């Protein structure tokens, strides 16, 4: 049995304080003096806002009992109260919709190396290490790498990740096991590629790929505790240039038959696009390759999508697919600047965020938020003549990091914001944590004693301070499915 944290029964817990979320695109909601109840299954079953006046002089548990008229054993209820700590707030857990778990050892290498060369020089050789004929050796290596990346992402507030593993079935199964043991919500994809002519040492033949896909998916479906499906398989064609038509057809049919989500790469690099045009001349464009093989649907995550034309954008919107924006990687390997705001507001495409480890050099969605905003500022500097302003706001990027990700993986009714019926996948942000990198000054406190608008101004300022000057040290507690998976106070 691999289930550990995932199978633990959580205590019924009341959380009282300030909650920040973006249930709709571009709209930041500050819920001060809000009480949320989370049941033993990790589901929010009670939520009441603006209770400051009602709860004055009343015990939190007593207030909860009055509101719900429930007969409860108060000794079984825990309380987390941050209502008198204005430098703390609850935020939905981050969702990383594009991360290569196997590439974690390569963080920081390959600066400026274009995509196709970068794959051959750095990525394929590393991923080949997970396919060694020495089964014991490759599993030991994979355990070390995967344990570290899971822990690191959790420490950074990522409660859900959509992982690319490798072509190897054994180590991909291990990645799923380790996610479950750590209590992280995850989608784990065995990489599928059977036509890697530029690096033939790293590929599978079609029959082996089909067999290993069946093994991995069956394993993942069997390991979850009966009470909760925390880790799921995801269909993962690496990208069109390394997949035969036969394999793409199989994967499209598999995704449809098993109702599985899909993740792949799209239009990251101009030479990549030219290669696809050469390899698939019968397809209208790069995006159409995936559509022609039934891989484009409302739970498809398309990583990057930098260089898309109008027809491709309209097709993605029509299919309801998601673009995973990966600004760190886009800059690090010189792929380009993605017009994300145009995708969001003009084409109405759902956009999420991805760290894209290891093209992205940090496994942190907070860092990805910073780079998203800065990349959009740079795009604005040299496109001022255009009618559309490409600059992203903090609210836009928080949405992409939470609800945008939830929509991308088909969990918009499960995670991504605070609402009754959703799961408690949450991080506690302490701007003044003991080892914080942030210096706090008193100028912002003047807004605390004012009107509701002033208080919103205070927390908006605080959020901006954290986004641009904070890091993982400010994420002091993390819950996934109601279970505490990170506690830096211990």
Short mmCIF file of C-alpha atoms in Angstrom, two decimals:
data_model
loop_
_atom_site.label_atom_id
_atom_site.label_comp_id
_atom_site.label_asym_id
_atom_site.label_seq_id
_atom_site.Cartn_x
_atom_site.Cartn_y
_atom_site.Cartn_z
CA UNK A 1 0.00 0.00 0.00
CA UNK A 2 1.38 3.41 -0.97
CA UNK A 3 -1.33 5.61 0.49
CA UNK A 4 -0.12 7.57 3.50
CA UNK A 5 -1.20 11.17 3.92
CA UNK A 6 -3.85 10.70 1.22
CA UNK A 7 -5.63 8.04 3.28
CA UNK A 8 -5.45 9.78 6.63
CA UNK A 9 -8.70 11.01 8.11
CA UNK A 10 -8.58 14.73 8.73
CA UNK A 11 -10.08 16.51 11.73
CA UNK A 12 -13.10 18.72 11.24
CA UNK A 13 -11.49 22.17 11.16
CA UNK A 14 -12.75 25.74 11.27
CA UNK A 15 -10.60 28.35 9.53
CA UNK A 16 -11.22 31.98 10.45
CA UNK A 17 -9.54 35.02 8.96
CA UNK A 18 -8.86 36.59 5.57
CA UNK A 19 -9.22 34.60 2.37
CA UNK A 20 -7.97 35.80 -1.02
CA UNK A 21 -9.09 34.17 -4.26
CA UNK A 22 -10.05 34.86 -7.88
CA UNK A 23 -13.19 32.87 -8.70
CA UNK A 24 -13.56 34.77 -11.98
CA UNK A 25 -10.93 36.09 -14.39
CA UNK A 26 -9.46 39.43 -13.39
CA UNK A 27 -11.54 39.76 -10.24
CA UNK A 28 -9.67 39.59 -6.94
CA UNK A 29 -11.91 38.85 -3.96
CA UNK A 30 -10.78 39.69 -0.43
CA UNK A 31 -12.91 37.83 2.12
CA UNK A 32 -12.07 39.34 5.49
CA UNK A 33 -13.61 37.99 8.71
CA UNK A 34 -14.73 34.82 6.95
CA UNK A 35 -15.28 31.44 8.59
CA UNK A 36 -14.86 28.21 6.62
CA UNK A 37 -15.58 24.72 7.90
CA UNK A 38 -13.79 21.73 6.38
CA UNK A 39 -15.10 18.24 7.08
CA UNK A 40 -13.11 15.07 7.65
CA UNK A 41 -13.09 14.25 3.94
CA UNK A 42 -11.40 17.57 3.19
CA UNK A 43 -14.50 19.21 1.73
CA UNK A 44 -15.67 22.73 2.55
CA UNK A 45 -19.15 22.28 4.03
CA UNK A 46 -19.63 25.67 5.70
CA UNK A 47 -18.72 29.21 4.68
CA UNK A 48 -19.91 32.53 6.10
CA UNK A 49 -18.45 35.91 5.23
CA UNK A 50 -18.20 39.23 7.09
CA UNK A 51 -18.95 37.82 10.53
CA UNK A 52 -16.79 40.27 12.51
CA UNK A 53 -19.73 41.94 14.27
CA UNK A 54 -21.64 38.69 14.80
CA UNK A 55 -18.75 36.82 16.35
CA UNK A 56 -17.61 39.55 18.75
CA UNK A 57 -17.31 38.01 22.19
CA UNK A 58 -18.43 34.60 20.94
CA UNK A 59 -16.29 31.48 20.81
CA UNK A 60 -15.66 30.39 17.22
CA UNK A 61 -16.93 26.85 17.76
CA UNK A 62 -20.00 28.14 19.62
CA UNK A 63 -20.72 30.53 16.75
CA UNK A 64 -20.40 27.69 14.26
CA UNK A 65 -22.86 25.58 16.25
CA UNK A 66 -25.34 28.46 16.34
CA UNK A 67 -25.12 28.95 12.60
CA UNK A 68 -25.42 25.31 11.63
CA UNK A 69 -27.59 23.96 14.43
CA UNK A 70 -25.46 20.85 14.24
CA UNK A 71 -24.93 18.48 17.11
CA UNK A 72 -21.18 18.21 17.20
CA UNK A 73 -18.57 16.99 19.61
CA UNK A 74 -16.61 20.19 20.15
CA UNK A 75 -13.58 18.21 21.29
CA UNK A 76 -13.31 16.85 17.75
CA UNK A 77 -13.20 20.30 16.12
CA UNK A 78 -9.96 22.14 15.50
CA UNK A 79 -9.69 25.89 14.96
CA UNK A 80 -7.16 27.83 12.89
CA UNK A 81 -7.68 31.52 13.66
CA UNK A 82 -5.65 34.22 11.86
CA UNK A 83 -8.30 36.94 12.15
CA UNK A 84 -6.09 39.18 14.29
CA UNK A 85 -2.99 38.73 12.14
CA UNK A 86 -3.24 41.19 9.22
CA UNK A 87 -0.05 39.94 7.58
CA UNK A 88 -1.51 36.47 7.02
CA UNK A 89 -4.10 35.22 4.56
CA UNK A 90 -5.37 31.98 3.05
CA UNK A 91 -4.97 31.45 -0.70
CA UNK A 92 -6.08 28.51 -2.86
CA UNK A 93 -3.27 26.06 -3.55
CA UNK A 94 -1.37 26.63 -6.76
CA UNK A 95 -1.93 24.33 -9.74
CA UNK A 96 1.11 23.65 -11.92
CA UNK A 97 -0.26 22.47 -15.24
CA UNK A 98 3.07 21.82 -16.92
CA UNK A 99 6.08 20.34 -15.14
CA UNK A 100 8.57 17.66 -16.17
CA UNK A 101 9.32 15.84 -12.91
CA UNK A 102 12.16 13.89 -14.51
CA UNK A 103 13.99 17.06 -15.56
CA UNK A 104 14.38 18.41 -12.03
CA UNK A 105 18.15 17.67 -11.89
CA UNK A 106 18.66 19.95 -14.90
CA UNK A 107 17.37 23.14 -13.29
CA UNK A 108 19.38 26.14 -14.41
CA UNK A 109 21.29 24.62 -17.32
CA UNK A 110 20.86 25.31 -21.03
CA UNK A 111 20.40 29.08 -21.01
CA UNK A 112 19.59 30.39 -24.48
CA UNK A 113 19.84 26.99 -26.14
CA UNK A 114 16.91 26.74 -28.62
CA UNK A 115 14.26 24.12 -27.94
CA UNK A 116 15.21 21.36 -30.38
CA UNK A 117 18.91 21.60 -29.57
CA UNK A 118 18.10 21.85 -25.85
CA UNK A 119 16.12 18.60 -25.99
CA UNK A 120 18.97 16.72 -27.64
CA UNK A 121 21.77 18.14 -25.53
CA UNK A 122 20.20 18.19 -22.08
CA UNK A 123 16.75 16.67 -21.84
CA UNK A 124 16.74 13.38 -23.72
CA UNK A 125 20.05 12.23 -22.16
CA UNK A 126 18.72 12.96 -18.67
CA UNK A 127 15.36 11.28 -19.24
CA UNK A 128 17.19 8.24 -20.63
CA UNK A 129 18.64 7.76 -17.13
CA UNK A 130 15.16 6.69 -16.00
CA UNK A 131 15.10 3.84 -18.53
CA UNK A 132 18.28 2.03 -17.51
CA UNK A 133 18.28 -1.76 -17.84
CA UNK A 134 19.37 -1.92 -14.20
CA UNK A 135 15.88 -1.77 -12.70
CA UNK A 136 17.05 -1.32 -9.13
CA UNK A 137 19.38 1.49 -10.12
CA UNK A 138 16.86 3.43 -12.17
CA UNK A 139 14.21 3.14 -9.45
CA UNK A 140 16.65 4.44 -6.84
CA UNK A 141 17.54 7.36 -9.09
CA UNK A 142 13.88 8.08 -9.84
CA UNK A 143 12.91 7.92 -6.17
CA UNK A 144 15.56 10.49 -5.32
CA UNK A 145 14.55 12.88 -8.11
CA UNK A 146 10.79 12.50 -7.79
CA UNK A 147 10.74 12.72 -3.98
CA UNK A 148 12.63 15.97 -4.16
CA UNK A 149 10.51 17.62 -6.83
CA UNK A 150 7.24 16.66 -5.11
CA UNK A 151 8.47 18.02 -1.78
CA UNK A 152 9.76 21.19 -3.40
CA UNK A 153 6.54 21.93 -5.24
CA UNK A 154 4.50 21.36 -2.08
CA UNK A 155 6.81 23.69 -0.16
CA UNK A 156 6.11 26.30 -2.83
CA UNK A 157 2.34 25.95 -2.38
CA UNK A 158 1.57 23.67 -5.32
CA UNK A 159 -1.26 21.41 -4.20
CA UNK A 160 -1.88 19.96 -7.66
CA UNK A 161 0.57 19.25 -10.47
CA UNK A 162 0.27 17.81 -13.95
CA UNK A 163 3.50 15.88 -14.35
CA UNK A 164 5.36 14.61 -17.39
CA UNK A 165 7.40 11.57 -16.31
CA UNK A 166 9.41 9.65 -18.96
CA UNK A 167 8.78 6.84 -21.42
CA UNK A 168 9.61 4.31 -18.67
CA UNK A 169 6.66 2.53 -17.05
CA UNK A 170 8.39 1.43 -13.82
CA UNK A 171 9.55 4.88 -12.81
CA UNK A 172 6.30 6.53 -13.91
CA UNK A 173 4.37 4.22 -11.60
CA UNK A 174 6.78 5.21 -8.84
CA UNK A 175 6.07 8.91 -9.45
CA UNK A 176 2.37 8.27 -8.94
CA UNK A 177 3.07 6.33 -5.74
CA UNK A 178 5.22 9.12 -4.34
CA UNK A 179 2.62 11.79 -5.10
CA UNK A 180 0.05 9.78 -3.19
CA UNK A 181 2.41 9.19 -0.27
CA UNK A 182 3.10 12.92 -0.04
CA UNK A 183 -0.60 13.76 -0.28
CA UNK A 184 -0.27 15.88 -3.42
CA UNK A 185 -3.09 15.98 -5.94
CA UNK A 186 -1.52 15.00 -9.24
CA UNK A 187 -1.98 13.98 -12.84
CA UNK A 188 0.85 11.66 -13.87
CA UNK A 189 1.65 11.10 -17.51
CA UNK A 190 3.85 8.42 -19.02
CA UNK A 191 5.54 10.18 -21.92
CA UNK A 192 4.63 8.69 -25.30
CA UNK A 193 7.02 9.00 -28.24
CA UNK A 194 7.78 6.39 -30.90
CA UNK A 195 9.41 8.41 -33.68
CA UNK A 196 12.35 10.33 -32.20
CA UNK A 197 14.62 10.29 -35.23
CA UNK A 198 16.85 13.08 -33.94
CA UNK A 199 17.68 11.15 -30.74
CA UNK A 200 16.74 7.52 -31.45
CA UNK A 201 18.28 6.26 -28.20
CA UNK A 202 15.27 7.70 -26.38
CA UNK A 203 12.00 6.34 -27.77
CA UNK A 204 9.72 3.30 -27.66
CA UNK A 205 8.22 1.29 -30.45
CA UNK A 206 4.46 1.54 -30.82
CA UNK A 207 3.59 -1.83 -29.24
CA UNK A 208 5.80 -1.21 -26.21
CA UNK A 209 4.25 2.21 -25.71
CA UNK A 210 0.71 0.83 -25.80
CA UNK A 211 1.60 -1.93 -23.33
CA UNK A 212 3.34 0.43 -20.92
CA UNK A 213 0.46 2.92 -21.10
CA UNK A 214 -1.96 0.19 -20.07
CA UNK A 215 0.30 -0.84 -17.19
CA UNK A 216 0.77 2.69 -15.89
CA UNK A 217 -2.86 3.74 -16.15
CA UNK A 218 -4.07 0.55 -14.50
CA UNK A 219 -1.60 1.03 -11.66
CA UNK A 220 -2.56 4.64 -11.03
CA UNK A 221 -6.25 3.80 -11.00
CA UNK A 222 -5.61 1.07 -8.40
CA UNK A 223 -3.56 2.97 -5.81
CA UNK A 224 -5.96 5.66 -4.63
CA UNK A 225 -7.80 5.14 -1.34
CA UNK A 226 -11.45 4.26 -1.84
CA UNK A 227 -12.55 7.52 -0.24
CA UNK A 228 -10.75 9.83 -2.64
CA UNK A 229 -9.15 9.81 -6.09
CA UNK A 230 -6.13 12.04 -5.59
CA UNK A 231 -3.76 10.85 -8.34
CA UNK A 232 -4.96 10.30 -11.89
CA UNK A 233 -3.40 9.26 -15.21
CA UNK A 234 -3.14 11.73 -18.08
CA UNK A 235 -2.53 10.94 -21.76
CA UNK A 236 0.85 12.43 -22.67
CA UNK A 237 2.07 12.51 -26.27
CA UNK A 238 5.31 14.47 -25.84
CA UNK A 239 4.66 16.55 -28.92
CA UNK A 240 3.66 15.83 -32.49
CA UNK A 241 7.17 15.69 -34.04
CA UNK A 242 8.14 12.58 -32.06
CA UNK A 243 4.86 10.68 -32.44
CA UNK A 244 3.76 8.53 -35.35
CA UNK A 245 0.27 8.96 -36.76
CA UNK A 246 -0.56 5.50 -35.46
CA UNK A 247 0.44 6.48 -31.92
CA UNK A 248 -1.45 9.78 -32.03
CA UNK A 249 -4.54 7.93 -33.22
CA UNK A 250 -4.25 5.40 -30.39
CA UNK A 251 -3.79 8.10 -27.77
CA UNK A 252 -6.74 10.12 -29.04
CA UNK A 253 -8.97 7.06 -28.92
CA UNK A 254 -7.67 6.15 -25.45
CA UNK A 255 -8.42 9.61 -24.10
CA UNK A 256 -11.95 9.42 -25.48
CA UNK A 257 -12.69 5.85 -24.35
CA UNK A 258 -11.34 6.31 -20.82
CA UNK A 259 -12.36 9.99 -20.43
CA UNK A 260 -8.75 10.88 -19.68
CA UNK A 261 -7.25 14.37 -19.85
CA UNK A 262 -4.45 15.11 -22.30
CA UNK A 263 -1.22 17.09 -22.00
CA UNK A 264 1.27 17.94 -24.72
CA UNK A 265 3.35 20.76 -26.19
CA UNK A 266 2.28 23.24 -28.86
CA UNK A 267 4.00 26.01 -30.82
CA UNK A 268 6.83 26.65 -28.41
CA UNK A 269 9.47 27.41 -31.01
CA UNK A 270 9.36 28.59 -34.64
CA UNK A 271 11.65 25.79 -35.88
CA UNK A 272 9.42 23.29 -34.10
CA UNK A 273 6.43 24.68 -36.01
CA UNK A 274 8.31 24.36 -39.31
CA UNK A 275 9.19 20.76 -38.44
CA UNK A 276 5.55 19.92 -37.74
CA UNK A 277 4.53 21.50 -41.03
CA UNK A 278 7.03 19.25 -42.81
CA UNK A 279 6.03 16.09 -40.93
CA UNK A 280 2.26 16.63 -41.15
CA UNK A 281 1.66 18.41 -44.48
CA UNK A 282 -1.93 17.16 -44.60
CA UNK A 283 -2.85 19.13 -41.45
CA UNK A 284 -3.91 22.76 -41.66
CA UNK A 285 -1.61 23.87 -38.85
CA UNK A 286 0.15 22.60 -35.72
CA UNK A 287 -2.98 22.78 -33.54
CA UNK A 288 -4.95 20.88 -36.16
CA UNK A 289 -2.59 17.92 -35.85
CA UNK A 290 -3.90 17.30 -32.34
CA UNK A 291 -7.48 17.99 -33.38
CA UNK A 292 -7.28 15.60 -36.32
CA UNK A 293 -6.28 12.82 -33.91
CA UNK A 294 -8.98 13.58 -31.31
CA UNK A 295 -6.51 14.97 -28.79
CA UNK A 296 -8.01 18.44 -28.56
CA UNK A 297 -10.80 18.64 -25.98
CA UNK A 298 -11.91 20.51 -22.88
CA UNK A 299 -9.40 18.72 -20.66
CA UNK A 300 -6.42 19.14 -22.95
CA UNK A 301 -3.46 21.17 -21.68
CA UNK A 302 -1.35 22.70 -24.42
CA UNK A 303 1.98 23.85 -23.03
CA UNK A 304 3.37 27.16 -24.34
CA UNK A 305 1.24 28.05 -27.38
CA UNK A 306 3.41 31.08 -28.07
CA UNK A 307 3.20 31.38 -31.86
CA UNK A 308 -0.47 30.74 -32.68
CA UNK A 309 -2.38 32.20 -35.61
CA UNK A 310 -6.00 33.32 -35.57
CA UNK A 311 -7.36 29.99 -36.83
CA UNK A 312 -5.49 28.08 -34.14
CA UNK A 313 -6.76 30.36 -31.38
CA UNK A 314 -10.33 29.98 -32.56
CA UNK A 315 -9.94 26.20 -32.74
CA UNK A 316 -8.55 26.01 -29.20
CA UNK A 317 -11.40 28.17 -27.93
CA UNK A 318 -13.97 26.06 -29.78
CA UNK A 319 -12.61 22.86 -28.26
CA UNK A 320 -12.36 24.38 -24.78
CA UNK A 321 -8.70 23.42 -24.41
CA UNK A 322 -6.26 25.21 -22.10
CA UNK A 323 -2.96 26.90 -22.85
CA UNK A 324 -0.41 26.40 -20.08
CA UNK A 325 1.65 29.58 -20.01
CA UNK A 326 5.30 28.91 -19.13
CA UNK A 327 7.05 32.30 -19.10
CA UNK A 328 10.24 31.23 -17.30
CA UNK A 329 10.97 28.58 -19.91
CA UNK A 330 9.85 30.83 -22.77
CA UNK A 331 12.53 33.32 -21.73
CA UNK A 332 15.24 30.90 -20.58
CA UNK A 333 15.49 29.00 -23.84
CA UNK A 334 14.54 32.02 -25.97
CA UNK A 335 11.27 30.65 -27.31
CA UNK A 336 9.30 33.89 -27.39
CA UNK A 337 6.76 36.10 -25.63
CA UNK A 338 3.24 34.72 -25.47
CA UNK A 339 0.33 37.18 -25.91
CA UNK A 340 -1.49 35.65 -22.97
CA UNK A 341 -3.85 38.52 -22.22
CA UNK A 342 -5.07 38.45 -25.80
CA UNK A 343 -5.76 34.73 -25.47
CA UNK A 344 -7.68 35.34 -22.24
CA UNK A 345 -9.76 38.38 -23.11
CA UNK A 346 -10.02 38.52 -26.88
CA UNK A 347 -10.18 34.82 -27.79
CA UNK A 348 -11.69 33.73 -24.45
CA UNK A 349 -9.22 30.84 -24.18
CA UNK A 350 -8.60 29.41 -20.74
CA UNK A 351 -4.98 29.92 -19.70
CA UNK A 352 -3.21 28.28 -16.77
CA UNK A 353 0.38 28.44 -15.52
CA UNK A 354 3.23 25.96 -15.70
CA UNK A 355 6.73 26.04 -14.26
CA UNK A 356 7.95 23.85 -17.14
CA UNK A 357 10.79 22.41 -15.12
CA UNK A 358 13.49 22.32 -16.36
CA UNK A 359 13.12 24.83 -19.17
CA UNK A 360 11.75 26.84 -16.31
CA UNK A 361 14.45 27.18 -13.70
CA UNK A 362 12.33 27.20 -10.53
CA UNK A 363 9.55 24.77 -9.52
CA UNK A 364 7.55 27.67 -8.08
CA UNK A 365 4.25 28.97 -9.41
CA UNK A 366 4.79 32.20 -7.47
CA UNK A 367 7.95 32.77 -9.52
CA UNK A 368 5.94 31.90 -12.62
CA UNK A 369 3.41 34.59 -11.68
CA UNK A 370 6.19 37.18 -11.47
CA UNK A 371 7.62 36.17 -14.83
CA UNK A 372 4.15 36.17 -16.41
CA UNK A 373 3.61 39.77 -15.41
CA UNK A 374 7.09 40.92 -16.42
CA UNK A 375 6.93 39.12 -19.78
CA UNK A 376 3.64 40.87 -20.51
CA UNK A 377 5.23 44.21 -19.62
CA UNK A 378 8.05 43.54 -22.09
CA UNK A 379 5.54 42.53 -24.75
CA UNK A 380 3.78 45.86 -24.18
CA UNK A 381 7.02 47.81 -24.63
CA UNK A 382 7.46 46.71 -28.23
CA UNK A 383 3.80 46.36 -29.26
CA UNK A 384 2.47 49.76 -28.13
CA UNK A 385 1.20 50.45 -31.64
CA UNK A 386 -1.28 47.60 -31.32
CA UNK A 387 -4.79 48.21 -30.04
CA UNK A 388 -4.70 45.42 -27.44
CA UNK A 389 -2.86 46.04 -24.17
CA UNK A 390 -0.99 42.79 -23.36
CA UNK A 391 -0.14 43.63 -19.74
CA UNK A 392 -1.35 41.11 -17.16
CA UNK A 393 -2.49 42.10 -13.68
CA UNK A 394 -1.79 40.33 -10.41
CA UNK A 395 -5.45 39.27 -10.37
CA UNK A 396 -5.11 37.77 -13.86
CA UNK A 397 -2.11 35.70 -12.86
CA UNK A 398 -3.52 34.52 -9.52
CA UNK A 399 -6.56 33.35 -11.48
CA UNK A 400 -4.35 31.50 -13.98
CA UNK A 401 -2.44 29.89 -11.10
CA UNK A 402 -5.60 28.63 -9.41
CA UNK A 403 -8.95 28.60 -11.24
CA UNK A 404 -7.35 28.60 -14.68
CA UNK A 405 -5.41 25.50 -13.72
CA UNK A 406 -8.47 23.86 -12.20
CA UNK A 407 -10.44 24.38 -15.41
CA UNK A 408 -7.54 23.03 -17.46
CA UNK A 409 -7.51 19.71 -15.62
CA UNK A 410 -11.29 19.47 -15.31
CA UNK A 411 -11.40 20.16 -11.56
CA UNK A 412 -13.10 23.56 -11.60
CA UNK A 413 -15.84 22.21 -9.33
CA UNK A 414 -13.30 20.66 -6.97
CA UNK A 415 -10.46 23.14 -6.38
CA UNK A 416 -9.22 26.58 -7.41
CA UNK A 417 -11.31 28.84 -5.18
CA UNK A 418 -13.13 28.88 -1.85
CA UNK A 419 -16.72 27.62 -2.04
CA UNK A 420 -18.96 25.13 -0.29
CA UNK A 421 -18.51 21.73 -1.91
CA UNK A 422 -14.93 22.33 -2.98
CA UNK A 423 -11.88 20.66 -1.51
CA UNK A 424 -9.60 22.37 0.99
CA UNK A 425 -6.48 22.66 -1.20
CA UNK A 426 -5.04 25.75 0.42
CA UNK A 427 -1.87 27.57 1.42
CA UNK A 428 -1.34 29.91 4.35
CA UNK A 429 0.67 32.95 3.36
CA UNK A 430 2.57 34.75 6.12
CA UNK A 431 4.15 37.90 4.77
CA UNK A 432 6.02 38.26 8.07
CA UNK A 433 7.12 34.63 8.45
CA UNK A 434 10.14 34.14 10.70
CA UNK A 435 12.55 33.72 7.79
CA UNK A 436 10.74 36.00 5.35
CA UNK A 437 12.68 37.86 2.69
CA UNK A 438 10.17 40.72 2.94
CA UNK A 439 10.79 43.87 4.98
CA UNK A 440 7.50 45.24 6.29
CA UNK A 441 6.93 48.96 6.81
CA UNK A 442 3.96 50.60 8.48
CA UNK A 443 2.69 52.77 5.64
CA UNK A 444 0.10 50.20 4.52
CA UNK A 445 -1.48 49.83 7.98
CA UNK A 446 -3.38 53.12 7.67
CA UNK A 447 -5.88 51.34 5.44
CA UNK A 448 -6.84 48.79 8.12
CA UNK A 449 -9.00 51.14 10.21
CA UNK A 450 -10.96 52.60 7.34
CA UNK A 451 -13.87 51.60 5.13
CA UNK A 452 -14.35 48.29 3.38
CA UNK A 453 -12.68 49.79 0.30
CA UNK A 454 -9.70 50.81 2.43
CA UNK A 455 -9.34 47.29 3.81
CA UNK A 456 -9.46 45.90 0.28
CA UNK A 457 -6.74 48.41 -0.61
CA UNK A 458 -4.64 47.13 2.30
CA UNK A 459 -4.85 43.50 1.24
CA UNK A 460 -4.36 44.33 -2.43
CA UNK A 461 -1.14 46.12 -1.50
CA UNK A 462 -0.12 43.22 0.74
CA UNK A 463 -0.76 40.71 -2.04
CA UNK A 464 1.35 42.74 -4.46
CA UNK A 465 4.17 43.01 -1.93
CA UNK A 466 4.12 39.24 -1.48
CA UNK A 467 3.89 38.49 -5.21
CA UNK A 468 6.87 40.63 -6.18
CA UNK A 469 9.13 40.38 -3.12
CA UNK A 470 8.09 37.11 -1.47
CA UNK A 471 9.01 33.50 -2.07
CA UNK A 472 8.34 30.01 -0.73
CA UNK A 473 9.40 31.07 2.78
CA UNK A 474 6.11 32.95 3.09
CA UNK A 475 4.09 29.82 2.35
CA UNK A 476 4.13 28.37 5.86
CA UNK A 477 1.37 25.76 5.75
CA UNK A 478 -0.13 23.77 2.91
CA UNK A 479 -3.23 21.58 2.93
CA UNK A 480 -4.27 19.20 0.19
CA UNK A 481 -7.66 17.56 0.36
CA UNK A 482 -7.97 18.79 3.94
CA UNK A 483 -4.75 17.10 5.06
CA UNK A 484 -1.83 19.23 6.17
CA UNK A 485 1.06 18.29 3.91
CA UNK A 486 3.48 21.11 4.78
CA UNK A 487 3.94 22.81 8.16
CA UNK A 488 7.01 25.01 8.48
CA UNK A 489 6.14 26.02 12.03
CA UNK A 490 7.26 22.60 13.28
#
